Amino acid sequence: MIKVTNLFKAVPVGGETLEILRGISFEIKSGDSAAIVGVSGSGKSTLLGLLAGLDQASGGDVIIDGVSLAGLDEDSRAALRAEKVGFVFQSFQLLPALTALENVMLPLELAGANGAEQQATTFLNKVGLGERLAHYPATLSGGEQQRVAIARAFAAQPALLFADEPTGNLDGETAEKIIDLLFSLNASAGTTLILVTHDQRLAARCQRRFAMESGRLSEIS
Amino acid sequence: MNSWLLLRRDWRGGELGILLLAATLAVTVVVGMSAFVASLQATLTDESKRFLAADRVVVSGVSVSTAWRDRALDDALATTVTLAFPSMAVTAEDDFHLVSVKAVESGYPLRGDLLISDAPYGPISQADRVPSPGEIWLAPRLYALLGVSNGDPLWIGDAKLTVAGVVRREPDATSGTYGYGPRVLMNLADIDATGVVQPGSRVSWRLLLSGSADSLDRFSQWVTPQLEQGQRLLGTDDDQPRLGRTLERAEGFLLIAGSLGVVLAAAAIALSARRFATRHIDPVAIMKSLGATRSRISRLYGGSLMLVGAFGSALGCVLGWLVGYFFLTLFAEELGVTSPTVSIEPFVIGGVTALVCLGFFAWPPLTRLSAIPPLRVLRSDISLDGGHSSMDYLMGGCAVILLMWWYSGDLRLTFAVVMGLLVVVLAGGGFALLLLSGGRRIGSAAGSVWRFSLAGLQRRRRSSALQMVIFAIAIMLMLLLIMIRGALVEQWQAQLPPGTPNHYVLNIAPEEQAELTAFFDRYQITRQPQFPMTRGRVVTVDDAALAEYGTESEGPRQREANLTYAQHLPEDNVVTDGEWWDAGSQHFEVSLEEEFAERLGATIGSRLGLRIGAEEIEVVVTSIRQVDWQSLKPNFFVILPPAVLAPFPKTYFTSFFLPETDKGRLNDLVKMFPTFTVIELDIIVTEIRQIINRVGQAIEVVLGVILLAGALVLIAGVRASIDARVSESALLRAMGARKQLILGAIALEFSVLGALAGTMAVAGAELAAWGLQTHVLDLSYQPTFWLWPLGVIVGVLLIASLGLWSCRHVVSTPPLVVLREL
Ligand SMILES: Nc1ncnc2c1ncn2[C@@H]1O[C@H](COP(=O)(O)OP(=O)(O)OP(=O)(O)O)[C@@H](O)[C@H]1O
Ligand SMILES: [Mg+2]
């Protein structure tokens, strides 16, 4: 479960303060999926960063499974991420020096889990890349890279999965496949899914939909 | 996940390879140089020992007390006794000649080699024994002089001995009664039979000692108070060995080279670490977004760095030892080095170097890496905070300076190099920034390739300036070493030019002078002028009587010296204090050699009492001279004006050059002038020449190692900016820019950098070379004008071709592939 209360984010820009998020509150139950839509620059990525504890809010709080992020320092937030949070990015964010397999193994290794290689292989098989374990990201297509990123996100079996425009860099057909993959994994793992998207098809498949408009969030029914 | 895993994966990135190579090179250079220098120093000491044929020697006019010998034996010292005296050698046909007899026991020499041959001038071999009782070994010349051959009898005093071999060289050839005639070597057991050595006869006993430093020191302390008049202990003070300056300079060169190697390796480490950090911003941000804590990242990369350091150090130690060993084998024969000096010190220095270089240059960018906010995965504009990097470099610079100082043990050396570097860094950096910001106007007026490249340089103004400074440092250090090597080799060649005198003649009576000149002319022998020489003794300084030698007292002792007179300052001598007298001076004045004056405690204005024969005169010191002892030309401690010294009885002294093929001429000379004393230095001159050649070779190899280090820095420097350039170029190509335009722009960018770096490098190198040559190596300095255009051209060619080579795949692969790999 993730609960957001009156979240503010302001950054100083050239002597002035730019208010990016202006009091956001919502709650999403475990296993639910939610989509956040909105125009470019409205603050979606900023919100996602705060939800995942990648950044610190200027006001308000994010509570993940009863733990308040406001009370945690950077390292504790990192530990929380290692345990509970997975990520899928628009630009994939794979390590170029690691093979597909090693990229998927990375969060498992960081968490010190046993059997990292086996688990990573399993998930790469699930995303249909069982044949390309030893390939480097540069030799994979965009869709394939995003599948590796999804395998990486699910391999650590997070309670929460954030995706920032996961299909933003992909063509329609590939995007469709990625969306299917996301939701089927979500269904089997019971992960809470929060994603930012411009893609209407993707938003439509989520149980809940939010619209971001100049720093404020409202639910679309 | 551990550091080892990270290391293995990062290895594929390539930056670690350069980091490892740089660390290995730093350690190799430092360990190799200092191991070699340590052995060289040991050899230097050995070298001085070799001229003693022992570690310590007690010289005595009377037979050395057996109690002394027993005491030495008790302390596990090796001992042997020699006795030297002049005597007549007489043949069965009653031919005779004055010879320098040296009687030895088995065990002689304790240090150095005794060289012999079967036939006069035959192939030389190393003796493993001394003459047996009843045998006598002769200097080659004596065979012809006396008309004897092996097996013939020869009488020394009453003892009838058998000619049994040729003595070619003894390590302590110049000791004792050297110079009274050609050497003969016999066994000490036959001395009683000669009946020559009577109480009061002029002989020189020597007790030779060798063994551990502790035992030697104990013996020295024990024996010193017991020394009587006419007895001396040798080997405690460092008698300047003949090769001293040559080897010292070589040592200095190696230390300079090593220090430069450290600076270069540090620069390579700094550059590759910087690139490593820049390229790891994204991976670290991703790992942090996946839940890695800051300390985890620090530990991972710290561990990885430590592994690189440990591996590099270990590899460097092995390689360094091999390099040191290689140098040593080059020298082993000439210098009589039997085994390399094994000590832990070079390895400690190497390890500390690796630690300092990695700690100050590689660690700071890596720690900053751990501070990358994980938000970077969402916002790519977040980057490494570079604000502290100049502080890092400053601290690192200080650390390297301290390292250089510790390593060379020479403040002036360090200072000279640092001054040169400062010129490059400050002047060069500022100049580069200025030029790069001013170039915009020039650029916009020029063609498109120019505009492109200048715009590129300006956009990266700060990193371009840094890059230029690094290039300049690398080129400067390489040039510096080339210059110093040139100066050294030149000096060594000047020191022993072809025709360097290799024989000295003493005891030339005034009436024989013309005859000797005629002799030289007849055989076209090159020689030095003849110097008048009078034996004298300094007995008082400013009315204070000096103690006699061998007496127990502090302070300066009486000094016996060869006095000469001269109207003009001898060639090669330099007056360091006071003034040389006007020609025709009638004053009772004297000019002293620097060190001689110092030992006497005499300065300008001191009054010296000189005893010459039975007379005593008083003279005032009016000049102090520096003398070139390396030249092997006749030199004098004490010179007086002709008006003062000429009235005293005198003999003459000269030196001449005899090529090996004409060695037989010496017999003609000795037969013609039986009263002359001839000192043969030909073997020593040949030997010095050989060693100088070897040192020259070693220096070439060292230069090679340093040039490699320099090349590494250049490569690391070029690669440092490749990433940005590659992505820009790929974009430009994607947008339709022609290959030539891109290649041209890259070549031009690097050429501009290279030209600037070359100019700065030459300026810095000249400054540092001046400092090193005049203040450290004791060499003269001349600006090398040809270096200026050369430095610039080399800078341009080297940097531009390295740059093009590193960027080659930008234009040879489709832009899409390049863009994808980014
Ligand atoms: N640290 C910061 N400093 C300055 N401005 C910031 C900072 N973080 C965010 N912004 C600004 O806040 C606004 C919201 O940014 P954000 O990335 O959240 O938008 P977004 O909704 O994700 O847009 P897009 O759909 O284009 O990804 C932008 O105008 C951005 O420039
Ligand atoms: Mg966004």
Short mmCIF file of N, CA and C in Angstrom, two decimals, chain B residues 431-432 435-436 449-450 452-454 456-457 460 464 467-468 471-472 475 718 721 725 742-760 789-805 807:
data_model
loop_
_atom_site.label_atom_id
_atom_site.label_comp_id
_atom_site.label_asym_id
_atom_site.label_seq_id
_atom_site.Cartn_x
_atom_site.Cartn_y
_atom_site.Cartn_z
N PHE B 431 47.06 30.75 -20.40
CA PHE B 431 47.22 31.11 -21.80
C PHE B 431 46.20 30.37 -22.67
N ALA B 432 46.05 29.08 -22.37
CA ALA B 432 45.13 28.27 -23.16
C ALA B 432 43.70 28.78 -23.02
N LEU B 435 43.35 32.01 -24.94
CA LEU B 435 43.37 31.80 -26.38
C LEU B 435 42.08 31.14 -26.85
N LEU B 436 41.62 30.20 -26.06
CA LEU B 436 40.43 29.47 -26.47
C LEU B 436 39.19 30.35 -26.43
N VAL B 449 35.53 24.04 -41.39
CA VAL B 449 36.24 23.08 -40.55
C VAL B 449 36.80 23.79 -39.33
N TRP B 450 37.41 24.94 -39.59
CA TRP B 450 37.96 25.74 -38.49
C TRP B 450 36.87 26.10 -37.50
N PHE B 452 34.04 24.72 -36.92
CA PHE B 452 33.60 23.55 -36.17
C PHE B 452 34.55 23.23 -35.03
N SER B 453 35.83 23.12 -35.38
CA SER B 453 36.78 22.63 -34.39
C SER B 453 36.98 23.67 -33.29
N LEU B 454 37.06 24.94 -33.68
CA LEU B 454 37.26 25.97 -32.65
C LEU B 454 36.05 26.05 -31.74
N GLY B 456 34.15 23.61 -31.03
CA GLY B 456 34.24 22.45 -30.15
C GLY B 456 35.18 22.70 -28.99
N LEU B 457 36.34 23.24 -29.32
CA LEU B 457 37.32 23.50 -28.27
C LEU B 457 36.78 24.49 -27.25
N ARG B 460 34.13 23.18 -24.82
CA ARG B 460 34.74 22.41 -23.72
C ARG B 460 35.96 23.15 -23.20
N SER B 464 39.25 21.40 -22.22
CA SER B 464 40.30 21.53 -23.24
C SER B 464 41.57 22.07 -22.61
N GLN B 467 43.13 19.39 -20.59
CA GLN B 467 43.73 18.42 -21.48
C GLN B 467 45.05 18.93 -22.04
N MET B 468 45.04 20.21 -22.41
CA MET B 468 46.26 20.80 -22.96
C MET B 468 47.37 20.79 -21.93
N PHE B 471 48.70 17.28 -21.66
CA PHE B 471 49.56 16.99 -22.82
C PHE B 471 50.91 17.68 -22.65
N ALA B 472 50.84 18.95 -22.24
CA ALA B 472 52.08 19.72 -22.11
C ALA B 472 52.98 19.09 -21.06
N ILE B 475 54.55 15.94 -22.58
CA ILE B 475 55.57 16.26 -23.59
C ILE B 475 56.78 16.90 -22.92
N VAL B 718 43.93 11.85 -24.52
CA VAL B 718 43.10 11.92 -25.72
C VAL B 718 41.77 11.21 -25.47
N SER B 721 38.61 12.90 -23.70
CA SER B 721 37.61 13.77 -24.31
C SER B 721 36.90 13.09 -25.47
N ARG B 725 33.32 13.93 -27.92
CA ARG B 725 33.56 14.15 -29.34
C ARG B 725 32.86 13.11 -30.20
N ILE B 742 34.23 16.14 -40.53
CA ILE B 742 34.36 15.66 -39.15
C ILE B 742 35.80 15.33 -38.82
N LEU B 743 36.44 14.57 -39.72
CA LEU B 743 37.85 14.23 -39.49
C LEU B 743 38.71 15.48 -39.42
N GLY B 744 38.42 16.39 -40.34
CA GLY B 744 39.18 17.64 -40.37
C GLY B 744 39.01 18.40 -39.06
N ALA B 745 37.80 18.45 -38.58
CA ALA B 745 37.55 19.18 -37.34
C ALA B 745 38.28 18.53 -36.18
N ILE B 746 38.22 17.19 -36.13
CA ILE B 746 38.90 16.48 -35.04
C ILE B 746 40.41 16.71 -35.12
N ALA B 747 40.96 16.55 -36.33
CA ALA B 747 42.40 16.73 -36.51
C ALA B 747 42.80 18.14 -36.11
N LEU B 748 41.98 19.10 -36.50
CA LEU B 748 42.31 20.49 -36.23
C LEU B 748 42.26 20.77 -34.73
N GLU B 749 41.21 20.25 -34.09
CA GLU B 749 41.09 20.44 -32.65
C GLU B 749 42.32 19.94 -31.92
N PHE B 750 42.69 18.71 -32.25
CA PHE B 750 43.83 18.13 -31.55
C PHE B 750 45.13 18.80 -31.96
N SER B 751 45.20 19.28 -33.21
CA SER B 751 46.42 19.98 -33.63
C SER B 751 46.59 21.26 -32.84
N VAL B 752 45.48 21.99 -32.68
CA VAL B 752 45.57 23.24 -31.91
C VAL B 752 46.02 22.92 -30.49
N LEU B 753 45.40 21.91 -29.88
CA LEU B 753 45.81 21.50 -28.54
C LEU B 753 47.28 21.11 -28.52
N GLY B 754 47.68 20.32 -29.52
CA GLY B 754 49.05 19.84 -29.59
C GLY B 754 50.05 20.97 -29.74
N ALA B 755 49.71 21.96 -30.58
CA ALA B 755 50.62 23.08 -30.79
C ALA B 755 50.79 23.87 -29.50
N LEU B 756 49.68 24.14 -28.84
CA LEU B 756 49.75 24.88 -27.58
C LEU B 756 50.56 24.07 -26.55
N ALA B 757 50.22 22.79 -26.45
CA ALA B 757 50.90 21.93 -25.47
C ALA B 757 52.39 21.86 -25.78
N GLY B 758 52.73 21.71 -27.06
CA GLY B 758 54.14 21.64 -27.45
C GLY B 758 54.90 22.88 -27.03
N THR B 759 54.31 24.04 -27.27
CA THR B 759 54.98 25.30 -26.92
C THR B 759 55.22 25.37 -25.42
N MET B 760 54.16 25.12 -24.66
CA MET B 760 54.28 25.16 -23.20
C MET B 760 55.33 24.16 -22.72
N PRO B 789 60.89 24.63 -32.37
CA PRO B 789 60.02 24.16 -33.47
C PRO B 789 59.72 22.68 -33.35
N LEU B 790 60.72 21.90 -32.91
CA LEU B 790 60.53 20.46 -32.81
C LEU B 790 59.40 20.12 -31.84
N GLY B 791 59.44 20.78 -30.67
CA GLY B 791 58.41 20.52 -29.67
C GLY B 791 57.03 20.76 -30.21
N VAL B 792 56.88 21.88 -30.93
CA VAL B 792 55.57 22.23 -31.46
C VAL B 792 55.14 21.22 -32.52
N ILE B 793 56.07 20.91 -33.42
CA ILE B 793 55.73 19.98 -34.50
C ILE B 793 55.39 18.60 -33.94
N VAL B 794 56.23 18.14 -33.01
CA VAL B 794 55.97 16.83 -32.41
C VAL B 794 54.64 16.85 -31.68
N GLY B 795 54.39 17.94 -30.96
CA GLY B 795 53.11 18.06 -30.24
C GLY B 795 51.95 17.93 -31.20
N VAL B 796 52.00 18.66 -32.29
CA VAL B 796 50.89 18.64 -33.26
C VAL B 796 50.73 17.24 -33.85
N LEU B 797 51.84 16.69 -34.36
CA LEU B 797 51.74 15.39 -35.03
C LEU B 797 51.25 14.31 -34.08
N LEU B 798 51.88 14.29 -32.89
CA LEU B 798 51.57 13.24 -31.93
C LEU B 798 50.12 13.30 -31.49
N ILE B 799 49.70 14.48 -31.06
CA ILE B 799 48.36 14.62 -30.49
C ILE B 799 47.30 14.43 -31.59
N ALA B 800 47.56 15.04 -32.74
CA ALA B 800 46.56 14.94 -33.80
C ALA B 800 46.40 13.50 -34.26
N SER B 801 47.53 12.78 -34.40
CA SER B 801 47.37 11.42 -34.90
C SER B 801 46.75 10.53 -33.82
N LEU B 802 47.13 10.76 -32.57
CA LEU B 802 46.48 10.00 -31.49
C LEU B 802 44.99 10.27 -31.46
N GLY B 803 44.63 11.54 -31.63
CA GLY B 803 43.22 11.92 -31.60
C GLY B 803 42.45 11.28 -32.74
N LEU B 804 43.03 11.36 -33.94
CA LEU B 804 42.36 10.76 -35.10
C LEU B 804 42.21 9.27 -34.92
N TRP B 805 43.26 8.66 -34.41
CA TRP B 805 43.24 7.21 -34.23
C TRP B 805 42.15 6.81 -33.23
N CYS B 807 39.48 8.42 -32.56
CA CYS B 807 38.13 8.72 -33.06
C CYS B 807 37.83 7.98 -34.35
#
